[in-house]
Amino acid sequence: QGQHASWGGRRVHARGQKHQLRVHLAEAPLAGLARRKGTDGKPFLGPELVQAGERLREDFERALMGPRGGQNWDRFLSGSDRGGFNADGGISEGPREARKRVSDAMDALGSGLADVVMRVCCFLEGLESAEKRLGWSARSGKVVLKIGLQRLLQHYEERHGFVPAIRAD
């Protein structure tokens, strides 16, 4: 399995410091955790929890994009050139709304849960590395992450009417 891994670095900013993390570029940590089985034989993370984490990551990525500085391809692809240019508009309300959604989600989670969810879902940091950086004991992050994703899903359902495409029963 290691021979097929595509390793790379990812720079993250945490608590005013820059860190270089080693990540598997071909797979998000949630995907690996979703394949793991719990003691009952069911997946440790249900598909709805993975989708909530992926939604947070998508907003996080959009929030980092910032206003467009180059060619605006939206008008070219849609065939419309009418109306004013809104640097923060676009397919999903743009970066400003994405930043607000990420901020609201982090506020809903609180500091302990937000830390591990942000590291694993957004920075794509492995769970063992996140535990070390947060000063937690080994294997404690798995349970805290699951609780964080459950609260994140609840936040998305209540605040945004988020309904996962797949729900575990």
PDB file of C-alpha atoms in Angstrom:
ATOM      1  CA  GLN A   1       0.000   0.000   0.000  1.00  0.00           C
ATOM      2  CA  GLY A   2       2.866   2.371   0.759  1.00  0.00           C
ATOM      3  CA  GLN A   3       4.254   2.076  -2.761  1.00  0.00           C
ATOM      4  CA  HIS A   4       1.036   3.576  -4.141  1.00  0.00           C
ATOM      5  CA  ALA A   5       0.954   6.455  -1.695  1.00  0.00           C
ATOM      6  CA  SER A   6       1.399   9.916  -3.061  1.00  0.00           C
ATOM      7  CA  TRP A   7       3.045  11.876  -0.255  1.00  0.00           C
ATOM      8  CA  GLY A   8       3.389  15.614  -0.179  1.00  0.00           C
ATOM      9  CA  GLY A   9       3.498  18.568   2.130  1.00  0.00           C
ATOM     10  CA  ARG A  10       0.762  20.929   3.192  1.00  0.00           C
ATOM     11  CA  ARG A  11       1.375  24.226   4.968  1.00  0.00           C
ATOM     12  CA  VAL A  12      -1.080  25.108   7.708  1.00  0.00           C
ATOM     13  CA  HIS A  13      -1.337  28.111   9.974  1.00  0.00           C
ATOM     14  CA  ALA A  14      -2.286  27.332  13.543  1.00  0.00           C
ATOM     15  CA  ARG A  15      -2.047  29.595  16.561  1.00  0.00           C
ATOM     16  CA  GLY A  16       0.020  32.159  14.692  1.00  0.00           C
ATOM     17  CA  GLN A  17       2.642  29.656  13.534  1.00  0.00           C
ATOM     18  CA  LYS A  18       3.261  27.970  10.199  1.00  0.00           C
ATOM     19  CA  HIS A  19       3.587  24.188  10.161  1.00  0.00           C
ATOM     20  CA  GLN A  20       4.509  21.809   7.368  1.00  0.00           C
ATOM     21  CA  LEU A  21       2.466  18.596   7.472  1.00  0.00           C
ATOM     22  CA  ARG A  22       3.116  15.386   5.566  1.00  0.00           C
ATOM     23  CA  VAL A  23      -0.126  14.219   3.962  1.00  0.00           C
ATOM     24  CA  HIS A  24      -1.240  11.474   1.625  1.00  0.00           C
ATOM     25  CA  LEU A  25      -2.294  13.555  -1.356  1.00  0.00           C
ATOM     26  CA  ALA A  26      -4.563  10.919  -2.861  1.00  0.00           C
ATOM     27  CA  GLU A  27      -6.766  10.418   0.171  1.00  0.00           C
ATOM     28  CA  ALA A  28      -8.432  12.569   2.786  1.00  0.00           C
ATOM     29  CA  PRO A  29      -8.129  11.279   6.366  1.00  0.00           C
ATOM     30  CA  LEU A  30     -11.913  10.968   6.629  1.00  0.00           C
ATOM     31  CA  ALA A  31     -11.938   8.455   3.780  1.00  0.00           C
ATOM     32  CA  GLY A  32      -9.551   6.195   5.679  1.00  0.00           C
ATOM     33  CA  LEU A  33     -11.555   6.524   8.885  1.00  0.00           C
ATOM     34  CA  ALA A  34     -14.782   5.809   7.003  1.00  0.00           C
ATOM     35  CA  ARG A  35     -13.376   2.409   5.966  1.00  0.00           C
ATOM     36  CA  ARG A  36     -12.533   1.408   9.535  1.00  0.00           C
ATOM     37  CA  LYS A  37     -15.038  -0.747  11.383  1.00  0.00           C
ATOM     38  CA  GLY A  38     -16.230  -0.226  14.922  1.00  0.00           C
ATOM     39  CA  THR A  39     -16.561  -2.978  17.510  1.00  0.00           C
ATOM     40  CA  ASP A  40     -20.051  -3.712  16.185  1.00  0.00           C
ATOM     41  CA  GLY A  41     -18.727  -4.356  12.664  1.00  0.00           C
ATOM     42  CA  LYS A  42     -20.341  -1.229  11.231  1.00  0.00           C
ATOM     43  CA  PRO A  43     -18.270   1.603   9.761  1.00  0.00           C
ATOM     44  CA  PHE A  44     -16.784   3.801  12.482  1.00  0.00           C
ATOM     45  CA  LEU A  45     -17.894   6.936  10.625  1.00  0.00           C
ATOM     46  CA  GLY A  46     -21.201   6.786   8.826  1.00  0.00           C
ATOM     47  CA  PRO A  47     -21.499   8.326   5.373  1.00  0.00           C
ATOM     48  CA  GLU A  48     -23.492  11.283   6.715  1.00  0.00           C
ATOM     49  CA  LEU A  49     -20.614  12.219   9.051  1.00  0.00           C
ATOM     50  CA  VAL A  50     -18.114  11.982   6.206  1.00  0.00           C
ATOM     51  CA  GLN A  51     -20.357  14.189   4.049  1.00  0.00           C
ATOM     52  CA  ALA A  52     -20.596  16.807   6.804  1.00  0.00           C
ATOM     53  CA  GLY A  53     -16.790  16.828   7.104  1.00  0.00           C
ATOM     54  CA  GLU A  54     -16.399  17.094   3.337  1.00  0.00           C
ATOM     55  CA  ARG A  55     -18.869  19.973   3.220  1.00  0.00           C
ATOM     56  CA  LEU A  56     -16.762  21.818   5.802  1.00  0.00           C
ATOM     57  CA  ARG A  57     -13.632  21.156   3.755  1.00  0.00           C
ATOM     58  CA  GLU A  58     -15.310  22.469   0.595  1.00  0.00           C
ATOM     59  CA  ASP A  59     -16.281  25.689   2.359  1.00  0.00           C
ATOM     60  CA  PHE A  60     -12.782  25.951   3.815  1.00  0.00           C
ATOM     61  CA  GLU A  61     -11.253  25.635   0.336  1.00  0.00           C
ATOM     62  CA  ARG A  62     -13.684  28.206  -1.102  1.00  0.00           C
ATOM     63  CA  ALA A  63     -12.947  30.598   1.755  1.00  0.00           C
ATOM     64  CA  LEU A  64      -9.240  30.570   0.900  1.00  0.00           C
ATOM     65  CA  MET A  65      -9.842  31.451  -2.744  1.00  0.00           C
ATOM     66  CA  GLY A  66     -10.492  35.164  -2.230  1.00  0.00           C
ATOM     67  CA  PRO A  67     -11.858  37.521  -4.880  1.00  0.00           C
ATOM     68  CA  ARG A  68     -11.093  36.644  -8.459  1.00  0.00           C
ATOM     69  CA  GLY A  69      -8.179  38.515  -9.932  1.00  0.00           C
ATOM     70  CA  GLY A  70      -8.052  36.940 -13.377  1.00  0.00           C
ATOM     71  CA  GLN A  71     -10.452  35.948 -16.081  1.00  0.00           C
ATOM     72  CA  ASN A  72     -14.074  35.490 -15.045  1.00  0.00           C
ATOM     73  CA  TRP A  73     -14.995  32.207 -16.754  1.00  0.00           C
ATOM     74  CA  ASP A  74     -18.528  32.102 -15.298  1.00  0.00           C
ATOM     75  CA  ARG A  75     -19.806  34.544 -17.912  1.00  0.00           C
ATOM     76  CA  PHE A  76     -18.003  32.759 -20.728  1.00  0.00           C
ATOM     77  CA  LEU A  77     -19.431  29.362 -19.785  1.00  0.00           C
ATOM     78  CA  SER A  78     -22.968  30.634 -19.205  1.00  0.00           C
ATOM     79  CA  GLY A  79     -23.007  32.863 -22.297  1.00  0.00           C
ATOM     80  CA  SER A  80     -24.081  35.889 -20.289  1.00  0.00           C
ATOM     81  CA  ASP A  81     -22.139  39.106 -20.055  1.00  0.00           C
ATOM     82  CA  ARG A  82     -24.868  41.285 -18.569  1.00  0.00           C
ATOM     83  CA  GLY A  83     -24.805  42.744 -15.102  1.00  0.00           C
ATOM     84  CA  GLY A  84     -22.043  44.052 -12.881  1.00  0.00           C
ATOM     85  CA  PHE A  85     -19.037  42.122 -11.718  1.00  0.00           C
ATOM     86  CA  ASN A  86     -19.349  40.961  -8.128  1.00  0.00           C
ATOM     87  CA  ALA A  87     -15.955  39.717  -6.962  1.00  0.00           C
ATOM     88  CA  ASP A  88     -17.527  37.716  -4.166  1.00  0.00           C
ATOM     89  CA  GLY A  89     -20.387  36.238  -6.185  1.00  0.00           C
ATOM     90  CA  GLY A  90     -20.315  32.973  -7.971  1.00  0.00           C
ATOM     91  CA  ILE A  91     -21.454  29.416  -7.877  1.00  0.00           C
ATOM     92  CA  SER A  92     -21.875  29.199  -4.120  1.00  0.00           C
ATOM     93  CA  GLU A  93     -22.055  32.799  -2.888  1.00  0.00           C
ATOM     94  CA  GLY A  94     -18.288  33.119  -3.008  1.00  0.00           C
ATOM     95  CA  PRO A  95     -15.514  33.166  -0.449  1.00  0.00           C
ATOM     96  CA  ARG A  96     -17.146  35.614   1.960  1.00  0.00           C
ATOM     97  CA  GLU A  97     -20.143  33.347   2.536  1.00  0.00           C
ATOM     98  CA  ALA A  98     -17.867  30.293   2.730  1.00  0.00           C
ATOM     99  CA  ARG A  99     -15.778  32.001   5.438  1.00  0.00           C
ATOM    100  CA  LYS A 100     -18.954  32.769   7.352  1.00  0.00           C
ATOM    101  CA  ARG A 101     -20.149  29.155   7.115  1.00  0.00           C
ATOM    102  CA  VAL A 102     -16.768  27.856   8.344  1.00  0.00           C
ATOM    103  CA  SER A 103     -16.710  30.382  11.179  1.00  0.00           C
ATOM    104  CA  ASP A 104     -20.277  29.523  12.207  1.00  0.00           C
ATOM    105  CA  ALA A 105     -19.455  25.809  12.171  1.00  0.00           C
ATOM    106  CA  MET A 106     -16.351  26.311  14.317  1.00  0.00           C
ATOM    107  CA  ASP A 107     -18.370  28.414  16.789  1.00  0.00           C
ATOM    108  CA  ALA A 108     -21.013  25.680  16.980  1.00  0.00           C
ATOM    109  CA  LEU A 109     -18.363  23.034  17.709  1.00  0.00           C
ATOM    110  CA  GLY A 110     -16.456  24.933  20.385  1.00  0.00           C
ATOM    111  CA  SER A 111     -12.694  24.975  20.876  1.00  0.00           C
ATOM    112  CA  GLY A 112     -11.933  21.306  21.654  1.00  0.00           C
ATOM    113  CA  LEU A 113     -14.055  19.779  18.926  1.00  0.00           C
ATOM    114  CA  ALA A 114     -13.299  22.505  16.386  1.00  0.00           C
ATOM    115  CA  ASP A 115      -9.538  21.908  16.728  1.00  0.00           C
ATOM    116  CA  VAL A 116      -9.611  18.257  15.738  1.00  0.00           C
ATOM    117  CA  VAL A 117     -12.337  18.668  13.090  1.00  0.00           C
ATOM    118  CA  MET A 118     -10.433  21.548  11.465  1.00  0.00           C
ATOM    119  CA  ARG A 119      -7.130  19.651  11.463  1.00  0.00           C
ATOM    120  CA  VAL A 120      -8.548  16.427  10.035  1.00  0.00           C
ATOM    121  CA  CYS A 121     -11.207  17.751   7.650  1.00  0.00           C
ATOM    122  CA  CYS A 122      -9.678  21.017   6.438  1.00  0.00           C
ATOM    123  CA  PHE A 123      -5.911  20.666   6.849  1.00  0.00           C
ATOM    124  CA  LEU A 124      -6.115  16.962   5.885  1.00  0.00           C
ATOM    125  CA  GLU A 125      -3.887  16.106   8.825  1.00  0.00           C
ATOM    126  CA  GLY A 126      -3.816  12.493   9.919  1.00  0.00           C
ATOM    127  CA  LEU A 127      -5.492  11.645  13.203  1.00  0.00           C
ATOM    128  CA  GLU A 128      -2.276  10.499  14.928  1.00  0.00           C
ATOM    129  CA  SER A 129      -0.520  13.719  13.963  1.00  0.00           C
ATOM    130  CA  ALA A 130      -3.474  15.803  15.161  1.00  0.00           C
ATOM    131  CA  GLU A 131      -3.453  13.989  18.518  1.00  0.00           C
ATOM    132  CA  LYS A 132       0.256  14.730  18.961  1.00  0.00           C
ATOM    133  CA  ARG A 133      -0.082  18.396  18.015  1.00  0.00           C
ATOM    134  CA  LEU A 134      -3.046  18.835  20.360  1.00  0.00           C
ATOM    135  CA  GLY A 135      -1.240  17.028  23.190  1.00  0.00           C
ATOM    136  CA  TRP A 136      -3.820  14.258  23.447  1.00  0.00           C
ATOM    137  CA  SER A 137      -3.218  10.631  24.322  1.00  0.00           C
ATOM    138  CA  ALA A 138      -3.040   8.094  21.500  1.00  0.00           C
ATOM    139  CA  ARG A 139      -6.359   6.952  20.020  1.00  0.00           C
ATOM    140  CA  SER A 140      -8.373   9.582  21.931  1.00  0.00           C
ATOM    141  CA  GLY A 141      -8.806  11.756  18.837  1.00  0.00           C
ATOM    142  CA  LYS A 142     -10.905   9.170  17.046  1.00  0.00           C
ATOM    143  CA  VAL A 143     -13.735   9.434  19.554  1.00  0.00           C
ATOM    144  CA  VAL A 144     -13.483  13.225  19.836  1.00  0.00           C
ATOM    145  CA  LEU A 145     -13.507  13.554  16.037  1.00  0.00           C
ATOM    146  CA  LYS A 146     -16.636  11.416  15.785  1.00  0.00           C
ATOM    147  CA  ILE A 147     -18.394  13.559  18.408  1.00  0.00           C
ATOM    148  CA  GLY A 148     -17.256  16.689  16.549  1.00  0.00           C
ATOM    149  CA  LEU A 149     -18.581  15.390  13.230  1.00  0.00           C
ATOM    150  CA  GLN A 150     -21.902  14.480  14.863  1.00  0.00           C
ATOM    151  CA  ARG A 151     -22.210  18.018  16.205  1.00  0.00           C
ATOM    152  CA  LEU A 152     -21.138  19.439  12.828  1.00  0.00           C
ATOM    153  CA  LEU A 153     -23.845  17.410  11.077  1.00  0.00           C
ATOM    154  CA  GLN A 154     -26.407  18.634  13.601  1.00  0.00           C
ATOM    155  CA  HIS A 155     -25.271  22.239  13.008  1.00  0.00           C
ATOM    156  CA  TYR A 156     -25.596  21.869   9.226  1.00  0.00           C
ATOM    157  CA  GLU A 157     -29.029  20.258   9.528  1.00  0.00           C
ATOM    158  CA  GLU A 158     -30.370  22.943  11.881  1.00  0.00           C
ATOM    159  CA  ARG A 159     -28.713  25.977  10.313  1.00  0.00           C
ATOM    160  CA  HIS A 160     -28.624  25.169   6.613  1.00  0.00           C
ATOM    161  CA  GLY A 161     -31.173  22.385   6.143  1.00  0.00           C
ATOM    162  CA  PHE A 162     -28.348  20.054   5.107  1.00  0.00           C
ATOM    163  CA  VAL A 163     -29.601  16.597   4.243  1.00  0.00           C
ATOM    164  CA  PRO A 164     -26.827  14.091   3.493  1.00  0.00           C
ATOM    165  CA  ALA A 165     -27.165  12.215   0.210  1.00  0.00           C
ATOM    166  CA  ILE A 166     -26.587   8.937   2.092  1.00  0.00           C
ATOM    167  CA  ARG A 167     -27.629   8.254   5.669  1.00  0.00           C
ATOM    168  CA  ALA A 168     -26.498   5.273   7.723  1.00  0.00           C
ATOM    169  CA  ASP A 169     -29.252   3.407   9.520  1.00  0.00           C
TER     170      ASP A 169
END
